mmCIF file with all atom_site columns, C-alpha atoms and ligand atoms in Angstrom:
data_model
loop_
_atom_site.group_PDB
_atom_site.id
_atom_site.type_symbol
_atom_site.label_atom_id
_atom_site.label_alt_id
_atom_site.label_comp_id
_atom_site.label_asym_id
_atom_site.label_entity_id
_atom_site.label_seq_id
_atom_site.pdbx_PDB_ins_code
_atom_site.Cartn_x
_atom_site.Cartn_y
_atom_site.Cartn_z
_atom_site.occupancy
_atom_site.B_iso_or_equiv
_atom_site.pdbx_formal_charge
_atom_site.auth_seq_id
_atom_site.auth_comp_id
_atom_site.auth_asym_id
_atom_site.auth_atom_id
_atom_site.pdbx_PDB_model_num
ATOM   1   C CA  . MET T 1 1   ? 0.000   0.000  0.000   1.00 97.00 ? 1   MET T CA  1
ATOM   2   C CA  . LYS T 1 2   ? 1.294   3.457  -0.910  1.00 98.00 ? 2   LYS T CA  1
ATOM   3   C CA  . ILE T 1 3   ? 0.632   6.342  1.465   1.00 98.00 ? 3   ILE T CA  1
ATOM   4   C CA  . LEU T 1 4   ? 1.490   9.901  0.481   1.00 98.00 ? 4   LEU T CA  1
ATOM   5   C CA  . ALA T 1 5   ? 2.271   12.020 3.529   1.00 98.00 ? 5   ALA T CA  1
ATOM   6   C CA  . ILE T 1 6   ? 1.937   15.803 3.395   1.00 98.00 ? 6   ILE T CA  1
ATOM   7   C CA  . SER T 1 7   ? 3.159   18.168 6.078   1.00 98.00 ? 7   SER T CA  1
ATOM   8   C CA  . GLY T 1 8   ? 1.581   21.592 6.456   1.00 98.00 ? 8   GLY T CA  1
ATOM   9   C CA  . SER T 1 9   ? 4.930   23.027 7.540   1.00 98.00 ? 9   SER T CA  1
ATOM   10  C CA  . LEU T 1 10  ? 7.955   23.924 5.410   1.00 98.00 ? 10  LEU T CA  1
ATOM   11  C CA  . ARG T 1 11  ? 10.238  24.357 8.426   1.00 97.00 ? 11  ARG T CA  1
ATOM   12  C CA  . LYS T 1 12  ? 13.324  22.108 8.438   1.00 96.00 ? 12  LYS T CA  1
ATOM   13  C CA  . GLY T 1 13  ? 12.759  21.330 12.115  1.00 96.00 ? 13  GLY T CA  1
ATOM   14  C CA  . SER T 1 14  ? 9.000   20.892 11.717  1.00 97.00 ? 14  SER T CA  1
ATOM   15  C CA  . PHE T 1 15  ? 7.359   18.681 14.333  1.00 97.00 ? 15  PHE T CA  1
ATOM   16  C CA  . ASN T 1 16  ? 4.640   17.764 11.826  1.00 98.00 ? 16  ASN T CA  1
ATOM   17  C CA  . THR T 1 17  ? 7.157   16.629 9.217   1.00 98.00 ? 17  THR T CA  1
ATOM   18  C CA  . GLN T 1 18  ? 8.970   14.700 11.946  1.00 97.00 ? 18  GLN T CA  1
ATOM   19  C CA  . LEU T 1 19  ? 5.690   13.062 12.938  1.00 98.00 ? 19  LEU T CA  1
ATOM   20  C CA  . LEU T 1 20  ? 5.175   11.917 9.326   1.00 98.00 ? 20  LEU T CA  1
ATOM   21  C CA  . LYS T 1 21  ? 8.709   10.559 9.170   1.00 97.00 ? 21  LYS T CA  1
ATOM   22  C CA  . THR T 1 22  ? 8.146   8.583  12.338  1.00 97.00 ? 22  THR T CA  1
ATOM   23  C CA  . VAL T 1 23  ? 4.889   6.900  11.263  1.00 96.00 ? 23  VAL T CA  1
ATOM   24  C CA  . ALA T 1 24  ? 6.882   4.467  9.061   1.00 95.00 ? 24  ALA T CA  1
ATOM   25  C CA  . GLU T 1 25  ? 7.764   2.756  12.366  1.00 96.00 ? 25  GLU T CA  1
ATOM   26  C CA  . PHE T 1 26  ? 4.078   2.017  12.940  1.00 97.00 ? 26  PHE T CA  1
ATOM   27  C CA  . VAL T 1 27  ? 3.018   0.392  9.638   1.00 97.00 ? 27  VAL T CA  1
ATOM   28  C CA  . ASP T 1 28  ? 3.428   -3.074 8.099   1.00 95.00 ? 28  ASP T CA  1
ATOM   29  C CA  . GLN T 1 29  ? 6.355   -3.797 5.793   1.00 95.00 ? 29  GLN T CA  1
ATOM   30  C CA  . ASP T 1 30  ? 4.079   -3.791 2.748   1.00 95.00 ? 30  ASP T CA  1
ATOM   31  C CA  . THR T 1 31  ? 3.080   -0.156 3.385   1.00 97.00 ? 31  THR T CA  1
ATOM   32  C CA  . SER T 1 32  ? 5.306   2.649  2.082   1.00 97.00 ? 32  SER T CA  1
ATOM   33  C CA  . ILE T 1 33  ? 5.157   6.233  3.336   1.00 98.00 ? 33  ILE T CA  1
ATOM   34  C CA  . GLU T 1 34  ? 6.493   8.964  1.048   1.00 97.00 ? 34  GLU T CA  1
ATOM   35  C CA  . VAL T 1 35  ? 6.676   12.480 2.487   1.00 98.00 ? 35  VAL T CA  1
ATOM   36  C CA  . PHE T 1 36  ? 5.946   15.092 -0.196  1.00 98.00 ? 36  PHE T CA  1
ATOM   37  C CA  . ASP T 1 37  ? 7.624   18.490 0.180   1.00 98.00 ? 37  ASP T CA  1
ATOM   38  C CA  . LEU T 1 38  ? 5.316   21.416 -0.623  1.00 98.00 ? 38  LEU T CA  1
ATOM   39  C CA  . ALA T 1 39  ? 8.140   24.008 -0.701  1.00 98.00 ? 39  ALA T CA  1
ATOM   40  C CA  . ASP T 1 40  ? 8.092   24.468 -4.495  1.00 98.00 ? 40  ASP T CA  1
ATOM   41  C CA  . VAL T 1 41  ? 4.331   24.506 -5.011  1.00 98.00 ? 41  VAL T CA  1
ATOM   42  C CA  . PRO T 1 42  ? 3.420   28.041 -6.184  1.00 98.00 ? 42  PRO T CA  1
ATOM   43  C CA  . LEU T 1 43  ? 0.413   29.992 -4.990  1.00 98.00 ? 43  LEU T CA  1
ATOM   44  C CA  . TYR T 1 44  ? -2.773  28.900 -6.713  1.00 98.00 ? 44  TYR T CA  1
ATOM   45  C CA  . ASN T 1 45  ? -3.459  30.936 -9.825  1.00 98.00 ? 45  ASN T CA  1
ATOM   46  C CA  . GLY T 1 46  ? -6.278  29.963 -12.157 1.00 97.00 ? 46  GLY T CA  1
ATOM   47  C CA  . ASP T 1 47  ? -4.251  31.257 -15.082 1.00 98.00 ? 47  ASP T CA  1
ATOM   48  C CA  . LEU T 1 48  ? -1.622  28.556 -14.392 1.00 98.00 ? 48  LEU T CA  1
ATOM   49  C CA  . ASP T 1 49  ? -4.211  25.829 -13.866 1.00 97.00 ? 49  ASP T CA  1
ATOM   50  C CA  . GLY T 1 50  ? -4.512  24.727 -17.477 1.00 96.00 ? 50  GLY T CA  1
ATOM   51  C CA  . ASP T 1 51  ? -3.621  21.497 -19.244 1.00 94.00 ? 51  ASP T CA  1
ATOM   52  C CA  . THR T 1 52  ? 0.031   22.281 -18.531 1.00 96.00 ? 52  THR T CA  1
ATOM   53  C CA  . LYS T 1 53  ? 0.582   23.101 -14.874 1.00 98.00 ? 53  LYS T CA  1
ATOM   54  C CA  . PRO T 1 54  ? 3.716   24.244 -13.019 1.00 98.00 ? 54  PRO T CA  1
ATOM   55  C CA  . ALA T 1 55  ? 6.032   21.223 -12.583 1.00 98.00 ? 55  ALA T CA  1
ATOM   56  C CA  . PRO T 1 56  ? 5.795   21.074 -8.749  1.00 98.00 ? 56  PRO T CA  1
ATOM   57  C CA  . VAL T 1 57  ? 1.989   21.122 -9.012  1.00 98.00 ? 57  VAL T CA  1
ATOM   58  C CA  . GLN T 1 58  ? 2.047   18.351 -11.607 1.00 98.00 ? 58  GLN T CA  1
ATOM   59  C CA  . ALA T 1 59  ? 4.343   16.337 -9.318  1.00 98.00 ? 59  ALA T CA  1
ATOM   60  C CA  . LEU T 1 60  ? 1.939   16.848 -6.409  1.00 98.00 ? 60  LEU T CA  1
ATOM   61  C CA  . LEU T 1 61  ? -1.087  15.783 -8.441  1.00 98.00 ? 61  LEU T CA  1
ATOM   62  C CA  . GLU T 1 62  ? 0.675   12.685 -9.781  1.00 98.00 ? 62  GLU T CA  1
ATOM   63  C CA  . ALA T 1 63  ? 1.879   11.721 -6.316  1.00 98.00 ? 63  ALA T CA  1
ATOM   64  C CA  . ILE T 1 64  ? -1.664  12.001 -4.944  1.00 98.00 ? 64  ILE T CA  1
ATOM   65  C CA  . ALA T 1 65  ? -3.173  10.140 -7.898  1.00 98.00 ? 65  ALA T CA  1
ATOM   66  C CA  . SER T 1 66  ? -0.797  7.199  -7.531  1.00 98.00 ? 66  SER T CA  1
ATOM   67  C CA  . ALA T 1 67  ? -1.193  6.892  -3.740  1.00 98.00 ? 67  ALA T CA  1
ATOM   68  C CA  . ASP T 1 68  ? -3.725  4.606  -2.102  1.00 98.00 ? 68  ASP T CA  1
ATOM   69  C CA  . GLY T 1 69  ? -4.178  7.069  0.726   1.00 98.00 ? 69  GLY T CA  1
ATOM   70  C CA  . LEU T 1 70  ? -3.094  10.464 2.011   1.00 98.00 ? 70  LEU T CA  1
ATOM   71  C CA  . LEU T 1 71  ? -1.852  11.274 5.475   1.00 98.00 ? 71  LEU T CA  1
ATOM   72  C CA  . ILE T 1 72  ? -1.736  14.961 6.376   1.00 98.00 ? 72  ILE T CA  1
ATOM   73  C CA  . ALA T 1 73  ? -0.041  16.400 9.469   1.00 98.00 ? 73  ALA T CA  1
ATOM   74  C CA  . THR T 1 74  ? -0.794  20.042 10.059  1.00 98.00 ? 74  THR T CA  1
ATOM   75  C CA  . PRO T 1 75  ? 0.390   22.742 12.422  1.00 98.00 ? 75  PRO T CA  1
ATOM   76  C CA  . GLU T 1 76  ? -2.161  25.185 13.769  1.00 98.00 ? 76  GLU T CA  1
ATOM   77  C CA  . TYR T 1 77  ? -1.675  28.756 12.550  1.00 98.00 ? 77  TYR T CA  1
ATOM   78  C CA  . ASN T 1 78  ? -4.088  31.213 14.155  1.00 98.00 ? 78  ASN T CA  1
ATOM   79  C CA  . TYR T 1 79  ? -6.586  28.459 14.936  1.00 97.00 ? 79  TYR T CA  1
ATOM   80  C CA  . SER T 1 80  ? -6.556  27.144 11.355  1.00 98.00 ? 80  SER T CA  1
ATOM   81  C CA  . VAL T 1 81  ? -4.349  25.416 8.781   1.00 98.00 ? 81  VAL T CA  1
ATOM   82  C CA  . PRO T 1 82  ? -1.262  27.127 7.301   1.00 98.00 ? 82  PRO T CA  1
ATOM   83  C CA  . GLY T 1 83  ? -1.770  28.769 3.907   1.00 98.00 ? 83  GLY T CA  1
ATOM   84  C CA  . VAL T 1 84  ? 0.875   26.400 2.487   1.00 98.00 ? 84  VAL T CA  1
ATOM   85  C CA  . LEU T 1 85  ? -1.367  23.408 3.133   1.00 98.00 ? 85  LEU T CA  1
ATOM   86  C CA  . LYS T 1 86  ? -4.606  25.079 2.078   1.00 98.00 ? 86  LYS T CA  1
ATOM   87  C CA  . ASN T 1 87  ? -2.881  26.162 -1.139  1.00 98.00 ? 87  ASN T CA  1
ATOM   88  C CA  . ALA T 1 88  ? -1.801  22.586 -1.922  1.00 98.00 ? 88  ALA T CA  1
ATOM   89  C CA  . ILE T 1 89  ? -5.333  21.323 -1.301  1.00 98.00 ? 89  ILE T CA  1
ATOM   90  C CA  . ASP T 1 90  ? -6.709  24.069 -3.559  1.00 98.00 ? 90  ASP T CA  1
ATOM   91  C CA  . TRP T 1 91  ? -4.440  22.925 -6.411  1.00 98.00 ? 91  TRP T CA  1
ATOM   92  C CA  . ALA T 1 92  ? -5.346  19.289 -5.772  1.00 98.00 ? 92  ALA T CA  1
ATOM   93  C CA  . SER T 1 93  ? -9.068  20.049 -5.661  1.00 98.00 ? 93  SER T CA  1
ATOM   94  C CA  . ARG T 1 94  ? -9.493  21.006 -9.330  1.00 97.00 ? 94  ARG T CA  1
ATOM   95  C CA  . PRO T 1 95  ? -11.444 20.185 -11.381 1.00 96.00 ? 95  PRO T CA  1
ATOM   96  C CA  . ALA T 1 96  ? -14.061 20.317 -8.642  1.00 95.00 ? 96  ALA T CA  1
ATOM   97  C CA  . PHE T 1 97  ? -15.591 16.965 -7.659  1.00 91.00 ? 97  PHE T CA  1
ATOM   98  C CA  . LYS T 1 98  ? -13.448 15.114 -10.252 1.00 94.00 ? 98  LYS T CA  1
ATOM   99  C CA  . SER T 1 99  ? -10.039 15.960 -8.795  1.00 98.00 ? 99  SER T CA  1
ATOM   100 C CA  . VAL T 1 100 ? -7.224  13.629 -7.687  1.00 98.00 ? 100 VAL T CA  1
ATOM   101 C CA  . ILE T 1 101 ? -8.147  14.257 -4.063  1.00 98.00 ? 101 ILE T CA  1
ATOM   102 C CA  . CYS T 1 102 ? -11.818 13.476 -4.558  1.00 98.00 ? 102 CYS T CA  1
ATOM   103 C CA  . GLY T 1 103 ? -12.532 10.100 -2.931  1.00 97.00 ? 103 GLY T CA  1
ATOM   104 C CA  . LYS T 1 104 ? -8.921  9.656  -1.757  1.00 98.00 ? 104 LYS T CA  1
ATOM   105 C CA  . PRO T 1 105 ? -8.907  8.109  1.740   1.00 98.00 ? 105 PRO T CA  1
ATOM   106 C CA  . THR T 1 106 ? -7.170  10.620 3.996   1.00 98.00 ? 106 THR T CA  1
ATOM   107 C CA  . GLY T 1 107 ? -5.885  10.616 7.537   1.00 98.00 ? 107 GLY T CA  1
ATOM   108 C CA  . VAL T 1 108 ? -5.563  13.910 9.391   1.00 98.00 ? 108 VAL T CA  1
ATOM   109 C CA  . MET T 1 109 ? -3.158  14.519 12.255  1.00 98.00 ? 109 MET T CA  1
ATOM   110 C CA  . SER T 1 110 ? -1.803  17.636 13.901  1.00 98.00 ? 110 SER T CA  1
ATOM   111 C CA  . SER T 1 111 ? 1.028   18.674 16.112  1.00 97.00 ? 111 SER T CA  1
ATOM   112 C CA  . SER T 1 112 ? 1.743   21.798 18.089  1.00 96.00 ? 112 SER T CA  1
ATOM   113 C CA  . MET T 1 113 ? 3.716   22.982 21.073  1.00 95.00 ? 113 MET T CA  1
ATOM   114 C CA  . SER T 1 114 ? 0.410   23.798 22.762  1.00 95.00 ? 114 SER T CA  1
ATOM   115 C CA  . THR T 1 115 ? -1.404  21.419 25.075  1.00 94.00 ? 115 THR T CA  1
ATOM   116 C CA  . ILE T 1 116 ? -4.211  20.820 22.575  1.00 94.00 ? 116 ILE T CA  1
ATOM   117 C CA  . GLY T 1 117 ? -1.874  19.748 19.779  1.00 96.00 ? 117 GLY T CA  1
ATOM   118 C CA  . GLY T 1 118 ? -3.401  21.786 16.942  1.00 96.00 ? 118 GLY T CA  1
ATOM   119 C CA  . ALA T 1 119 ? -6.867  20.279 17.353  1.00 96.00 ? 119 ALA T CA  1
ATOM   120 C CA  . ARG T 1 120 ? -8.549  23.449 16.081  1.00 97.00 ? 120 ARG T CA  1
ATOM   121 C CA  . ALA T 1 121 ? -6.584  23.247 12.816  1.00 97.00 ? 121 ALA T CA  1
ATOM   122 C CA  . GLN T 1 122 ? -7.734  19.641 12.405  1.00 96.00 ? 122 GLN T CA  1
ATOM   123 C CA  . VAL T 1 123 ? -11.354 20.724 12.641  1.00 96.00 ? 123 VAL T CA  1
ATOM   124 C CA  . HIS T 1 124 ? -10.807 23.331 9.911   1.00 97.00 ? 124 HIS T CA  1
ATOM   125 C CA  . LEU T 1 125 ? -8.901  20.845 7.759   1.00 98.00 ? 125 LEU T CA  1
ATOM   126 C CA  . ARG T 1 126 ? -11.718 18.296 7.988   1.00 97.00 ? 126 ARG T CA  1
ATOM   127 C CA  . ASP T 1 127 ? -14.142 20.989 6.863   1.00 97.00 ? 127 ASP T CA  1
ATOM   128 C CA  . VAL T 1 128 ? -11.970 21.881 3.853   1.00 98.00 ? 128 VAL T CA  1
ATOM   129 C CA  . LEU T 1 129 ? -11.727 18.208 2.887   1.00 98.00 ? 129 LEU T CA  1
ATOM   130 C CA  . LEU T 1 130 ? -15.508 17.978 3.046   1.00 97.00 ? 130 LEU T CA  1
ATOM   131 C CA  . ALA T 1 131 ? -15.648 20.550 0.233   1.00 97.00 ? 131 ALA T CA  1
ATOM   132 C CA  . THR T 1 132 ? -13.304 18.457 -1.917  1.00 98.00 ? 132 THR T CA  1
ATOM   133 C CA  . LEU T 1 133 ? -15.265 15.217 -1.351  1.00 97.00 ? 133 LEU T CA  1
ATOM   134 C CA  . THR T 1 134 ? -12.246 13.698 0.363   1.00 98.00 ? 134 THR T CA  1
ATOM   135 C CA  . PRO T 1 135 ? -13.203 10.989 2.863   1.00 97.00 ? 135 PRO T CA  1
ATOM   136 C CA  . VAL T 1 136 ? -11.423 11.477 6.201   1.00 97.00 ? 136 VAL T CA  1
ATOM   137 C CA  . TYR T 1 137 ? -10.562 8.722  8.667   1.00 97.00 ? 137 TYR T CA  1
ATOM   138 C CA  . LEU T 1 138 ? -12.824 9.492  11.595  1.00 92.00 ? 138 LEU T CA  1
ATOM   139 C CA  . ALA T 1 139 ? -11.412 7.978  14.739  1.00 83.00 ? 139 ALA T CA  1
ATOM   140 C CA  . PRO T 1 140 ? -9.386  8.076  16.826  1.00 83.00 ? 140 PRO T CA  1
ATOM   141 C CA  . ASP T 1 141 ? -8.079  11.626 16.373  1.00 89.00 ? 141 ASP T CA  1
ATOM   142 C CA  . PHE T 1 142 ? -4.332  11.978 16.676  1.00 96.00 ? 142 PHE T CA  1
ATOM   143 C CA  . ALA T 1 143 ? -3.102  15.353 17.937  1.00 97.00 ? 143 ALA T CA  1
ATOM   144 C CA  . LEU T 1 144 ? 0.451   15.567 19.231  1.00 97.00 ? 144 LEU T CA  1
ATOM   145 C CA  . ALA T 1 145 ? 0.590   18.131 22.050  1.00 96.00 ? 145 ALA T CA  1
ATOM   146 C CA  . SER T 1 146 ? 3.736   19.666 23.579  1.00 96.00 ? 146 SER T CA  1
ATOM   147 C CA  . ALA T 1 147 ? 5.556   18.700 20.395  1.00 96.00 ? 147 ALA T CA  1
ATOM   148 C CA  . ASP T 1 148 ? 8.756   20.467 21.407  1.00 95.00 ? 148 ASP T CA  1
ATOM   149 C CA  . SER T 1 149 ? 9.409   17.774 24.002  1.00 96.00 ? 149 SER T CA  1
ATOM   150 C CA  . ALA T 1 150 ? 7.840   14.804 22.157  1.00 96.00 ? 150 ALA T CA  1
ATOM   151 C CA  . PHE T 1 151 ? 10.874  13.604 20.152  1.00 97.00 ? 151 PHE T CA  1
ATOM   152 C CA  . ASP T 1 152 ? 14.339  12.522 21.246  1.00 96.00 ? 152 ASP T CA  1
ATOM   153 C CA  . GLU T 1 153 ? 17.575  13.521 19.483  1.00 94.00 ? 153 GLU T CA  1
ATOM   154 C CA  . TYR T 1 154 ? 17.029  10.743 16.902  1.00 94.00 ? 154 TYR T CA  1
ATOM   155 C CA  . GLY T 1 155 ? 13.525  11.964 16.035  1.00 93.00 ? 155 GLY T CA  1
ATOM   156 C CA  . ARG T 1 156 ? 11.871  9.100  17.923  1.00 96.00 ? 156 ARG T CA  1
ATOM   157 C CA  . LEU T 1 157 ? 8.667   9.682  19.875  1.00 97.00 ? 157 LEU T CA  1
ATOM   158 C CA  . VAL T 1 158 ? 9.635   9.204  23.488  1.00 97.00 ? 158 VAL T CA  1
ATOM   159 C CA  . ASP T 1 159 ? 6.379   8.797  25.388  1.00 97.00 ? 159 ASP T CA  1
ATOM   160 C CA  . GLU T 1 160 ? 5.098   5.195  25.470  1.00 97.00 ? 160 GLU T CA  1
ATOM   161 C CA  . GLY T 1 161 ? 1.450   6.262  25.757  1.00 96.00 ? 161 GLY T CA  1
ATOM   162 C CA  . THR T 1 162 ? 1.817   8.491  22.683  1.00 97.00 ? 162 THR T CA  1
ATOM   163 C CA  . ARG T 1 163 ? 3.571   5.694  20.772  1.00 97.00 ? 163 ARG T CA  1
ATOM   164 C CA  . ASN T 1 164 ? 0.777   3.255  21.647  1.00 97.00 ? 164 ASN T CA  1
ATOM   165 C CA  . PHE T 1 165 ? -1.855  5.733  20.549  1.00 97.00 ? 165 PHE T CA  1
ATOM   166 C CA  . LEU T 1 166 ? -0.065  6.446  17.266  1.00 97.00 ? 166 LEU T CA  1
ATOM   167 C CA  . GLN T 1 167 ? 0.188   2.689  16.691  1.00 97.00 ? 167 GLN T CA  1
ATOM   168 C CA  . LYS T 1 168 ? -3.567  2.391  17.231  1.00 96.00 ? 168 LYS T CA  1
ATOM   169 C CA  . TYR T 1 169 ? -4.177  5.301  14.843  1.00 97.00 ? 169 TYR T CA  1
ATOM   170 C CA  . MET T 1 170 ? -1.934  3.929  12.082  1.00 97.00 ? 170 MET T CA  1
ATOM   171 C CA  . THR T 1 171 ? -3.321  0.396  12.359  1.00 97.00 ? 171 THR T CA  1
ATOM   172 C CA  . GLY T 1 172 ? -6.883  1.689  12.105  1.00 97.00 ? 172 GLY T CA  1
ATOM   173 C CA  . TYR T 1 173 ? -6.031  4.149  9.353   1.00 97.00 ? 173 TYR T CA  1
ATOM   174 C CA  . THR T 1 174 ? -4.155  1.664  7.125   1.00 97.00 ? 174 THR T CA  1
ATOM   175 C CA  . GLN T 1 175 ? -6.913  -0.938 7.559   1.00 97.00 ? 175 GLN T CA  1
ATOM   176 C CA  . TRP T 1 176 ? -9.466  1.690  6.588   1.00 97.00 ? 176 TRP T CA  1
ATOM   177 C CA  . VAL T 1 177 ? -7.451  2.658  3.465   1.00 97.00 ? 177 VAL T CA  1
ATOM   178 C CA  . ALA T 1 178 ? -7.183  -1.032 2.524   1.00 96.00 ? 178 ALA T CA  1
ATOM   179 C CA  . ASN T 1 179 ? -10.961 -1.432 2.924   1.00 95.00 ? 179 ASN T CA  1
ATOM   180 C CA  . GLN T 1 180 ? -11.573 1.580  0.670   1.00 89.00 ? 180 GLN T CA  1
ATOM   181 C CA  . LYS T 1 181 ? -9.421  -0.072 -2.017  1.00 78.00 ? 181 LYS T CA  1
ATOM   182 C CA  . GLY T 1 182 ? -11.806 -3.007 -1.894  1.00 66.00 ? 182 GLY T CA  1
HETATM 183 C C1  . FNR A 2 .   ? 1.563   29.476 15.299  1.00 62.09 ? 201 FNR A C1  1
HETATM 184 N N1  . FNR A 2 .   ? 1.454   28.541 16.313  1.00 62.09 ? 201 FNR A N1  1
HETATM 185 C C2  . FNR A 2 .   ? 0.222   28.259 16.850  1.00 62.09 ? 201 FNR A C2  1
HETATM 186 N N2  . FNR A 2 .   ? 0.082   27.179 17.718  1.00 62.09 ? 201 FNR A N2  1
HETATM 187 C C3  . FNR A 2 .   ? -1.147  26.862 18.192  1.00 62.09 ? 201 FNR A C3  1
HETATM 188 O O1  . FNR A 2 .   ? -1.255  25.887 18.939  1.00 62.09 ? 201 FNR A O1  1
HETATM 189 N N3  . FNR A 2 .   ? -2.256  27.600 17.857  1.00 62.09 ? 201 FNR A N3  1
HETATM 190 C C4  . FNR A 2 .   ? -2.182  28.671 17.005  1.00 62.09 ? 201 FNR A C4  1
HETATM 191 O O2  . FNR A 2 .   ? -3.185  29.293 16.696  1.00 62.09 ? 201 FNR A O2  1
HETATM 192 C C5  . FNR A 2 .   ? -0.909  29.015 16.476  1.00 62.09 ? 201 FNR A C5  1
HETATM 193 N N4  . FNR A 2 .   ? -0.767  30.060 15.615  1.00 62.09 ? 201 FNR A N4  1
HETATM 194 C C6  . FNR A 2 .   ? 0.424   30.246 14.947  1.00 62.09 ? 201 FNR A C6  1
HETATM 195 C C7  . FNR A 2 .   ? 0.506   31.172 13.905  1.00 62.09 ? 201 FNR A C7  1
HETATM 196 C C8  . FNR A 2 .   ? 1.674   31.311 13.195  1.00 62.09 ? 201 FNR A C8  1
HETATM 197 C C9  . FNR A 2 .   ? 1.722   32.282 12.043  1.00 62.09 ? 201 FNR A C9  1
HETATM 198 C C10 . FNR A 2 .   ? 2.810   30.526 13.541  1.00 62.09 ? 201 FNR A C10 1
HETATM 199 C C11 . FNR A 2 .   ? 4.104   30.666 12.748  1.00 62.09 ? 201 FNR A C11 1
HETATM 200 C C12 . FNR A 2 .   ? 2.763   29.641 14.568  1.00 62.09 ? 201 FNR A C12 1
HETATM 201 C C13 . FNR A 2 .   ? 2.612   27.748 16.721  1.00 62.09 ? 201 FNR A C13 1
HETATM 202 C C14 . FNR A 2 .   ? 2.809   26.556 15.793  1.00 62.09 ? 201 FNR A C14 1
HETATM 203 O O3  . FNR A 2 .   ? 1.744   25.641 15.889  1.00 62.09 ? 201 FNR A O3  1
HETATM 204 C C15 . FNR A 2 .   ? 4.098   25.869 16.167  1.00 62.09 ? 201 FNR A C15 1
HETATM 205 O O4  . FNR A 2 .   ? 5.124   26.760 15.828  1.00 62.09 ? 201 FNR A O4  1
HETATM 206 C C16 . FNR A 2 .   ? 4.291   24.540 15.490  1.00 62.09 ? 201 FNR A C16 1
HETATM 207 O O5  . FNR A 2 .   ? 5.475   23.959 15.978  1.00 62.09 ? 201 FNR A O5  1
HETATM 208 C C17 . FNR A 2 .   ? 4.405   24.676 14.005  1.00 62.09 ? 201 FNR A C17 1
HETATM 209 O O6  . FNR A 2 .   ? 4.449   23.394 13.417  1.00 62.09 ? 201 FNR A O6  1
HETATM 210 P P1  . FNR A 2 .   ? 5.799   22.789 12.836  1.00 62.09 ? 201 FNR A P1  1
HETATM 211 O O7  . FNR A 2 .   ? 6.432   23.813 11.959  1.00 62.09 ? 201 FNR A O7  1
HETATM 212 O O8  . FNR A 2 .   ? 6.685   22.455 14.005  1.00 62.09 ? 201 FNR A O8  1
HETATM 213 O O9  . FNR A 2 .   ? 5.368   21.559 12.108  1.00 62.09 ? 201 FNR A O9  1
#
């Protein structure tokens, strides 16, 4: 199974990107996780959204199309998702209701230094994905709080309870993606 992971943060030291790198530890050997970097995706412009699109956009659309499922980890910026992530979803959402993201099974996670782990951004993200007809894995929610102390120097999640919960999330999520494949 191929999972495309997208981080809503461009920061080198991003906790969300680190979270997506660490989920490979929690899936079966027959599941691959590729983390897509949004850094080169330009701002959405309808004039550029023709048959020939900017190369980074084309790469994003092809990566989504060829994946069995998406896994998004988002920071919370001012109670919502970063523009970088919303912009990528906007590109991926066209043409409306027939896009590469339409019907693509998607897991949503968040991470923040706050004690609620970006939960408000997750709520907004789920709403956006509703507009694009993207089915979202419903439960359990995974929000990584106090992210600045969650990883050790090797990028490994340190807390056993958090690791167990992420394992539960990834097992449920990958089974759900497999069921959607039929
Ligand atoms: C933030 N941050 C933040 N955190 C939060 O819990 N709620 C919020 O509303 C916001 N708002 C916000 C706005 C802006 C513009 C920035 C730059 C940051 C903090 C943010 O979640 C934190 O820096 C995360 O660590 C960012 O995620 P990455 O980059 O570590 O993945």
